[in-house]
Structures are given as structure tokens and as C-alpha cells.
PDB file of N, CA, C and O in Angstrom:
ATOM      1  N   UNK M   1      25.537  19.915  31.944  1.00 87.00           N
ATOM      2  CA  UNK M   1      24.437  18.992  32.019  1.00 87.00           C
ATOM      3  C   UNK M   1      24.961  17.688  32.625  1.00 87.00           C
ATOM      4  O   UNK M   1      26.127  17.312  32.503  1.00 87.00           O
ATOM      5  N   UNK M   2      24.065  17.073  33.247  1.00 90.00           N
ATOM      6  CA  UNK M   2      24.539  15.425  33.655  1.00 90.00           C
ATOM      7  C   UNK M   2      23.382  14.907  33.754  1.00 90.00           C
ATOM      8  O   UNK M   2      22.287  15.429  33.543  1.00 90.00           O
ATOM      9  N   UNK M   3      23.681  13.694  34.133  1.00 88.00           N
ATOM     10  CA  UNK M   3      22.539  12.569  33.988  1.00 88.00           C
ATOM     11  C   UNK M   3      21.571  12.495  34.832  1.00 88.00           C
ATOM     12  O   UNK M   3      20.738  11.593  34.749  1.00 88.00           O
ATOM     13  N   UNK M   4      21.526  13.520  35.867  1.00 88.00           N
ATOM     14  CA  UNK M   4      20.523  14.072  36.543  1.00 88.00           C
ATOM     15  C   UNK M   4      19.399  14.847  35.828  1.00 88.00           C
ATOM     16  O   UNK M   4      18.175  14.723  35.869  1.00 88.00           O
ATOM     17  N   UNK M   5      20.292  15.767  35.096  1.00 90.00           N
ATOM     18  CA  UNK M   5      19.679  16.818  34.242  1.00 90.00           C
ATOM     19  C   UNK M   5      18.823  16.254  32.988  1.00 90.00           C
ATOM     20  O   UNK M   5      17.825  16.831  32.555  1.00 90.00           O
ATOM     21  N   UNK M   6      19.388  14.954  32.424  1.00 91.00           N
ATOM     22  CA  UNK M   6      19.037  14.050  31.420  1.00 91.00           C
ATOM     23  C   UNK M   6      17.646  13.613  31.878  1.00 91.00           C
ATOM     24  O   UNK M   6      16.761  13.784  31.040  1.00 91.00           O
ATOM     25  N   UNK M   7      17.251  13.033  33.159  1.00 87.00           N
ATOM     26  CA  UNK M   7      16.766  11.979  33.723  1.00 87.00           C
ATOM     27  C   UNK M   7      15.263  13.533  33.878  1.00 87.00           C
ATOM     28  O   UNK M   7      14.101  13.188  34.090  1.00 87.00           O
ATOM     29  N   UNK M   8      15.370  13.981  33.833  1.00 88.00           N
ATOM     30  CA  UNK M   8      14.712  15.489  34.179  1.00 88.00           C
ATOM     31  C   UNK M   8      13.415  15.920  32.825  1.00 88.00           C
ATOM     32  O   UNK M   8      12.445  16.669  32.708  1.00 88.00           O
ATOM     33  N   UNK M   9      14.186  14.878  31.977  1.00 88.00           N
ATOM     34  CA  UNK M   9      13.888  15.789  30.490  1.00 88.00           C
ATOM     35  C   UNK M   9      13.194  14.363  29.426  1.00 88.00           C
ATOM     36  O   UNK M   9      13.653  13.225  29.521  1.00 88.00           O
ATOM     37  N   UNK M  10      12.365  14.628  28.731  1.00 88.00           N
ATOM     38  CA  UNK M  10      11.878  13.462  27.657  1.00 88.00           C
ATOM     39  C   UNK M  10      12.819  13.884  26.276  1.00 88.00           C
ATOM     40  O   UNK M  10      12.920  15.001  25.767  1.00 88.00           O
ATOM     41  N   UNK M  11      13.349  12.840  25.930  1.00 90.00           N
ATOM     42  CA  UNK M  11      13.788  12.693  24.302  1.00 90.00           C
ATOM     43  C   UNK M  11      14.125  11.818  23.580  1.00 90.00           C
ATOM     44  O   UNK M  11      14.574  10.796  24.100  1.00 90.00           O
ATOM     45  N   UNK M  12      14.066  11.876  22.699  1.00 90.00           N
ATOM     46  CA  UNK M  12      14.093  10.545  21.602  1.00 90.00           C
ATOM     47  C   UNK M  12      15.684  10.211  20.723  1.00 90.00           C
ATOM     48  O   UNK M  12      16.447  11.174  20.800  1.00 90.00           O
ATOM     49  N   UNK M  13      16.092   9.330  20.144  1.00 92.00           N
ATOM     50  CA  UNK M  13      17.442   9.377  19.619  1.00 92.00           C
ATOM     51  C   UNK M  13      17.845  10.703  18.475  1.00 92.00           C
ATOM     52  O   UNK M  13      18.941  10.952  17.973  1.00 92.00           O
ATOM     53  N   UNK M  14      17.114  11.098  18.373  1.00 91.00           N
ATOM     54  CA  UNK M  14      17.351  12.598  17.473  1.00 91.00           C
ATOM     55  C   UNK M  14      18.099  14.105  18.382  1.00 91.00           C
ATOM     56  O   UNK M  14      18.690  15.115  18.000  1.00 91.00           O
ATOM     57  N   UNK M  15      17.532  13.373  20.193  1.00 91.00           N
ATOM     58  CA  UNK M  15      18.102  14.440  20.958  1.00 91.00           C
ATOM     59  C   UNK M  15      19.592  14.342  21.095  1.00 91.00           C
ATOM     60  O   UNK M  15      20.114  13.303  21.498  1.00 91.00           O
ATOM     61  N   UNK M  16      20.479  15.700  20.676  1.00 94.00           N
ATOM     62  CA  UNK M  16      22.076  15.129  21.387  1.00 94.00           C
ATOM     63  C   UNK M  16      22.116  15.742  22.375  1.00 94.00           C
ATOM     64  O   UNK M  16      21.510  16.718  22.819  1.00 94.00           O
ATOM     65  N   UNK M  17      23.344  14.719  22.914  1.00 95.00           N
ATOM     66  CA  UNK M  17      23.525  14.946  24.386  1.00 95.00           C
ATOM     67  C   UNK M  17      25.200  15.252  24.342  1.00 95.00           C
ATOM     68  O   UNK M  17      25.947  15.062  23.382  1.00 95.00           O
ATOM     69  N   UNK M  18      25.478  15.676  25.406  1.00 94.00           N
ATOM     70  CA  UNK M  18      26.822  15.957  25.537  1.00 94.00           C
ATOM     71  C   UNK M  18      28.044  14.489  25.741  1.00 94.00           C
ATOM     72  O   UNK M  18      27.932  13.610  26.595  1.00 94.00           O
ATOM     73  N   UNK M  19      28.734  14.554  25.088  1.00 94.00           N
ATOM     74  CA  UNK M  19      30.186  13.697  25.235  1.00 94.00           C
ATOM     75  C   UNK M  19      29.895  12.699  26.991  1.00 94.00           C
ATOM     76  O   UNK M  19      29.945  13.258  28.086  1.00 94.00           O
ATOM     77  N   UNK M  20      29.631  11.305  26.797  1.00 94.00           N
ATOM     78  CA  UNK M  20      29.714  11.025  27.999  1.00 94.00           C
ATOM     79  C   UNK M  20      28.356  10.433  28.808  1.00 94.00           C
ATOM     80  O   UNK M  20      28.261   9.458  29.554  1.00 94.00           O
ATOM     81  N   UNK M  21      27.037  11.705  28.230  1.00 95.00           N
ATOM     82  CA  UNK M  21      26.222  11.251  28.884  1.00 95.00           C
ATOM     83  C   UNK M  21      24.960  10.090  27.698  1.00 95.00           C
ATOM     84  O   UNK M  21      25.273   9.807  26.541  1.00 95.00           O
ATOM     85  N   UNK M  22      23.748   9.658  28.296  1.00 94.00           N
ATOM     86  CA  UNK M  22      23.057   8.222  27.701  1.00 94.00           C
ATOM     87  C   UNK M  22      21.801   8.854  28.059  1.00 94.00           C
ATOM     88  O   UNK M  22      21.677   9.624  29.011  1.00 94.00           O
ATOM     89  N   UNK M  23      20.621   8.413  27.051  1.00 94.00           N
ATOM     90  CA  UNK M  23      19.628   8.498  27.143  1.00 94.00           C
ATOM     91  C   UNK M  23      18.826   7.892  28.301  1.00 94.00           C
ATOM     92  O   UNK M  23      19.071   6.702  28.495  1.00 94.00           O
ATOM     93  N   UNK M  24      17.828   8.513  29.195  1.00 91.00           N
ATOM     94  CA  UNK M  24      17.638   7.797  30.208  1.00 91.00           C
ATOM     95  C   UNK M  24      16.314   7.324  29.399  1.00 91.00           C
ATOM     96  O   UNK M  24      15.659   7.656  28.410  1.00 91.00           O
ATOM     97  N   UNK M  25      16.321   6.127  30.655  1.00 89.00           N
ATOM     98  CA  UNK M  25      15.420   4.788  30.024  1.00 89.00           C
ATOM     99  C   UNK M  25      13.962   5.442  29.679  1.00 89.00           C
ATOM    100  O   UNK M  25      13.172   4.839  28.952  1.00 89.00           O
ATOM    101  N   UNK M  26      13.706   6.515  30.161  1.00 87.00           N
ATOM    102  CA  UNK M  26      12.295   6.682  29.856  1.00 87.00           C
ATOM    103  C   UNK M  26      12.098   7.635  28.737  1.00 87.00           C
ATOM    104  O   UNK M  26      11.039   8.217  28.502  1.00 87.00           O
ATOM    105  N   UNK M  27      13.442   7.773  27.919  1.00 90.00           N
ATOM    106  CA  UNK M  27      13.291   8.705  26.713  1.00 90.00           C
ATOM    107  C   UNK M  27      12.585   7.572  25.615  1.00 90.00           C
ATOM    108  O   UNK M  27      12.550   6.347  25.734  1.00 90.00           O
ATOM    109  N   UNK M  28      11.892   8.654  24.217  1.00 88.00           N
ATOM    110  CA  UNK M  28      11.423   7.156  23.248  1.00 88.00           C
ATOM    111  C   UNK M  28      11.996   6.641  22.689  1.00 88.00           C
ATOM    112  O   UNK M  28      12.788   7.310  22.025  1.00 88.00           O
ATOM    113  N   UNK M  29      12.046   5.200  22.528  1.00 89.00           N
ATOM    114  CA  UNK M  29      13.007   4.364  21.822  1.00 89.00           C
ATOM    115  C   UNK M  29      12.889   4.598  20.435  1.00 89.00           C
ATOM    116  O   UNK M  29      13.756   3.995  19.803  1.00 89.00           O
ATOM    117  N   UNK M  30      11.827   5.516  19.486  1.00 88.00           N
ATOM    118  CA  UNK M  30      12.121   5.709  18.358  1.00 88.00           C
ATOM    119  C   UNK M  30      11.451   7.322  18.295  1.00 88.00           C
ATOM    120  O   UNK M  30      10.567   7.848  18.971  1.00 88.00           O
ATOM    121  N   UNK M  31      12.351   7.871  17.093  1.00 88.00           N
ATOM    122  CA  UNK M  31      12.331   9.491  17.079  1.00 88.00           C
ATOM    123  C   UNK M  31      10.912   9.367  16.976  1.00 88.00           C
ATOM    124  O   UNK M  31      10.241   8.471  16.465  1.00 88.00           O
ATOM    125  N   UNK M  32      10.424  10.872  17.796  1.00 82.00           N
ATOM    126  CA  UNK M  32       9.200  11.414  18.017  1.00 82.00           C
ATOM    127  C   UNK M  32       8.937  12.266  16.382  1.00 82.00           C
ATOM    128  O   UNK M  32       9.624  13.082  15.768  1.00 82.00           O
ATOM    129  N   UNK M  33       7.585  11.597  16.086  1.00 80.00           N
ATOM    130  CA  UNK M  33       7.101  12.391  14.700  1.00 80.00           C
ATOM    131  C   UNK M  33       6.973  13.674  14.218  1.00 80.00           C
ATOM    132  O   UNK M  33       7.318  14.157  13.140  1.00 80.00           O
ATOM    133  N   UNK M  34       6.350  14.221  15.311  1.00 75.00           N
ATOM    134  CA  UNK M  34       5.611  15.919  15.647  1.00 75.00           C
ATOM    135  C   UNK M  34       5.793  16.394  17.114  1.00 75.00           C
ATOM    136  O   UNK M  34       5.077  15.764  17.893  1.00 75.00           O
ATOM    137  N   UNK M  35       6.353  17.080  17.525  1.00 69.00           N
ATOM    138  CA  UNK M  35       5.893  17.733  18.315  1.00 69.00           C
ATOM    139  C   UNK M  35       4.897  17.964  19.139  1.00 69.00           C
ATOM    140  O   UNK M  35       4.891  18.006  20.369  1.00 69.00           O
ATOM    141  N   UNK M  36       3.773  18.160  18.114  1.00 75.00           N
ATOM    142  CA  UNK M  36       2.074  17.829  18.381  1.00 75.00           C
ATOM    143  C   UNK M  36       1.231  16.569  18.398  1.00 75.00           C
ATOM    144  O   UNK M  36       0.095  16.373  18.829  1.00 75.00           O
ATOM    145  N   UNK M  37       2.211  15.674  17.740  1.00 74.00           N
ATOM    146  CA  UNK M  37       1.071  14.655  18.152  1.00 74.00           C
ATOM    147  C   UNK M  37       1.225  13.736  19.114  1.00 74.00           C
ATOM    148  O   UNK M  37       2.366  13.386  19.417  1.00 74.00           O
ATOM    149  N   UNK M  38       0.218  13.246  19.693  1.00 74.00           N
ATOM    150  CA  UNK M  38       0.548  12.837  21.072  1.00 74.00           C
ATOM    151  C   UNK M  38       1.552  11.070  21.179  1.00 74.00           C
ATOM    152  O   UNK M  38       1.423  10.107  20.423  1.00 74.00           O
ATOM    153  N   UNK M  39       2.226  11.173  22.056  1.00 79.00           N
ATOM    154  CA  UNK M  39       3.141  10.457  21.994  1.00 79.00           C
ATOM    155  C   UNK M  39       2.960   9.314  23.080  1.00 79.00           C
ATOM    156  O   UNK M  39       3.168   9.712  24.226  1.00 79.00           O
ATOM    157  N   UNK M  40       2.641   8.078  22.967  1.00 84.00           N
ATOM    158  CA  UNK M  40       2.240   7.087  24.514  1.00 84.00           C
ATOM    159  C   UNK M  40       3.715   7.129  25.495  1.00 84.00           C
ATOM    160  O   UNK M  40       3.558   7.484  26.663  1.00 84.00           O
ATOM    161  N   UNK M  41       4.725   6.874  25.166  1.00 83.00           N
ATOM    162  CA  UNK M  41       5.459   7.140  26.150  1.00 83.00           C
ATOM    163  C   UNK M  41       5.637   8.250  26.932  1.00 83.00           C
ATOM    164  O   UNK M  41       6.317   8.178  27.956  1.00 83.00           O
ATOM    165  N   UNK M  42       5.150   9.195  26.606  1.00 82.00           N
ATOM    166  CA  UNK M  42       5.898  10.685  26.907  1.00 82.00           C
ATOM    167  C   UNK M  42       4.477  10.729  27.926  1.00 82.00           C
ATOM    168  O   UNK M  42       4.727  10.847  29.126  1.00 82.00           O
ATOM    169  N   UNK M  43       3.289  10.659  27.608  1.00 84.00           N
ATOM    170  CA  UNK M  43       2.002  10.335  28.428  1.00 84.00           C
ATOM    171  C   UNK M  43       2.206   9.361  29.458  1.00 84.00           C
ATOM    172  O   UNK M  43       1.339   9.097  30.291  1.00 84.00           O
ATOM    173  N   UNK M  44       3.027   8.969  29.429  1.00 86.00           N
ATOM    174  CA  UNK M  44       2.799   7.438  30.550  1.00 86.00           C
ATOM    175  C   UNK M  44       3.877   8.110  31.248  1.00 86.00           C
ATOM    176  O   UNK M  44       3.654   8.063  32.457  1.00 86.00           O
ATOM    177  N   UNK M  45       5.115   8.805  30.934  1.00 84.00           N
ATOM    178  CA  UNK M  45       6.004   9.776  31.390  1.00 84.00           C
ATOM    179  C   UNK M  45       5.638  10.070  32.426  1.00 84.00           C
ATOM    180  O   UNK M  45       5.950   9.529  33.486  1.00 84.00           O
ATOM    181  N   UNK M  46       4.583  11.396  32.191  1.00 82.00           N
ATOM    182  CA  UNK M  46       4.151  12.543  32.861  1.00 82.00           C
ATOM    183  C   UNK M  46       2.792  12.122  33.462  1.00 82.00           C
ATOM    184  O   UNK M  46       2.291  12.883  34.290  1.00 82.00           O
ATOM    185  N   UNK M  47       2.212  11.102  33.162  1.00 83.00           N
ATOM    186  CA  UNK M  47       1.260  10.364  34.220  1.00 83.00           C
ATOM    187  C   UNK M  47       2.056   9.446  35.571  1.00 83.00           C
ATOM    188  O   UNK M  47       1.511   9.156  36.635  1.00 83.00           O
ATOM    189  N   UNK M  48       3.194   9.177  35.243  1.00 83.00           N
ATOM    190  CA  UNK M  48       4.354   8.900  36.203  1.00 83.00           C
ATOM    191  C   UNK M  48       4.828   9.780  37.252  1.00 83.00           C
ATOM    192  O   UNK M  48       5.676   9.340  38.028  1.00 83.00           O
ATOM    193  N   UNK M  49       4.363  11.053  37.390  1.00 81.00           N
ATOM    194  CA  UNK M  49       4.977  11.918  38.229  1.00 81.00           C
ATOM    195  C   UNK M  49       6.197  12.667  37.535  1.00 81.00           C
ATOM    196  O   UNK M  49       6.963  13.269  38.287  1.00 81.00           O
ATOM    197  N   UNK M  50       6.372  12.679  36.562  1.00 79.00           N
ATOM    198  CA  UNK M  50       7.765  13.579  36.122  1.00 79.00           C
ATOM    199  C   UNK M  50       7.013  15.373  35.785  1.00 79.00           C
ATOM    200  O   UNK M  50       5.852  15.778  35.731  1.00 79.00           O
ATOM    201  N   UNK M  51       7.898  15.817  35.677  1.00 69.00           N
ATOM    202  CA  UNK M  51       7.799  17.076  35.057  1.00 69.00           C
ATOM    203  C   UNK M  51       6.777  17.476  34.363  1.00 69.00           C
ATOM    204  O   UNK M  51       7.014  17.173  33.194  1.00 69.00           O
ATOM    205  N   UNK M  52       5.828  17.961  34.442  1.00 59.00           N
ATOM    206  CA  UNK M  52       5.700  19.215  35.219  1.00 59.00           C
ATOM    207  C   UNK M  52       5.561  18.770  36.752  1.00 59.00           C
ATOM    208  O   UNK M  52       5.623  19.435  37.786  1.00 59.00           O
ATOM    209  N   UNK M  53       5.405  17.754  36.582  1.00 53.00           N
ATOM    210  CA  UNK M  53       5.003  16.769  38.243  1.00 53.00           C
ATOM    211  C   UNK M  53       6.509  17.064  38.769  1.00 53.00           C
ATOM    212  O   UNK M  53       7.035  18.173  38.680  1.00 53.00           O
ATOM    213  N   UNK M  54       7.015  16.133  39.224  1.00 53.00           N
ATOM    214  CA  UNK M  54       8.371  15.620  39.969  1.00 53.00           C
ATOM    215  C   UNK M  54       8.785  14.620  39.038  1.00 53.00           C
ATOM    216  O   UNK M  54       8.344  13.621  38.470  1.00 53.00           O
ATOM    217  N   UNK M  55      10.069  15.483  39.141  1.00 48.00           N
ATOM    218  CA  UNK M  55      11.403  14.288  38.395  1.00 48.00           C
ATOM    219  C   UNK M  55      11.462  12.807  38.481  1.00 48.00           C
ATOM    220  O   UNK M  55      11.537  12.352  39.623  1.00 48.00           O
ATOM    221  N   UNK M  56      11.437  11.720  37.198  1.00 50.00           N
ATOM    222  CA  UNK M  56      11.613  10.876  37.787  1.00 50.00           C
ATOM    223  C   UNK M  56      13.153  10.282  38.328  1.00 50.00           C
ATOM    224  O   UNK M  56      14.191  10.490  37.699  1.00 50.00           O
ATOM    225  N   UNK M  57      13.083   9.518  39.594  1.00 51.00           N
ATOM    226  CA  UNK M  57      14.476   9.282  39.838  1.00 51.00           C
ATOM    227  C   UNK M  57      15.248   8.146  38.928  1.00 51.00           C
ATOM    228  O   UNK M  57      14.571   7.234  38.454  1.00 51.00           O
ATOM    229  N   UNK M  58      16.134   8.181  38.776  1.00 47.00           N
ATOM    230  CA  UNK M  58      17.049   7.495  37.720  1.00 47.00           C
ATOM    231  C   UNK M  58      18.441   6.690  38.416  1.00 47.00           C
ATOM    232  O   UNK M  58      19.245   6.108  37.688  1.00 47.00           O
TER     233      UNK M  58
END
């Protein structure tokens, strides 16, 4: 994995990452509750063009 791969993906400080690499800026700054319930960053995310859209660049 690298910080390409990071930059690819939404997660919150509960996600680990491998030795080395950092949460990219558009992960949530506090752990996600559910799964299911809807989350404003992760929406503003993917209204951004990321994934399922296009990656954002980092």
C-alpha cells in the first residue's frame, strides 16, 4: 500500500495503516459511528469526484 493507495480510500483514526504511511486529509477527523449512518465528510468526499467517481489527487 502507499499513499497513493491511502489517498484512494475514506477512513477515520480507527483505520490502521501500514508503518510509515498518514491519513490523507480527506479521511474523518473523528471515528465514524456506523457504517450506515450517513457521514458529511465522506458525502462531500464522493460529491468531490472521488471513488466511485475519480480519485482524489493528494
Amino acid at each position: 500500500m502507499t499513499h497513493v493507495h491511502v489517498n484512494t480510500i475514506f477512513g477515520d483514526p480507527a483505520t490502521k495503516l501500514p508503518e510509515g504511511l498518514r491519513p490523507a486529509d480527506h479521511w474523518a477527523k473523528e471515528p465514524l459511528k456506523s457504517p450506515l449512518d450517513p457521514d458529511p465528510e465522506y458525502d462531500a468526499w464522493i460529491a468531490a469526484g472521488a471513488p466511485p467517481g475519480k480519485p482524489v489527487a493528494g
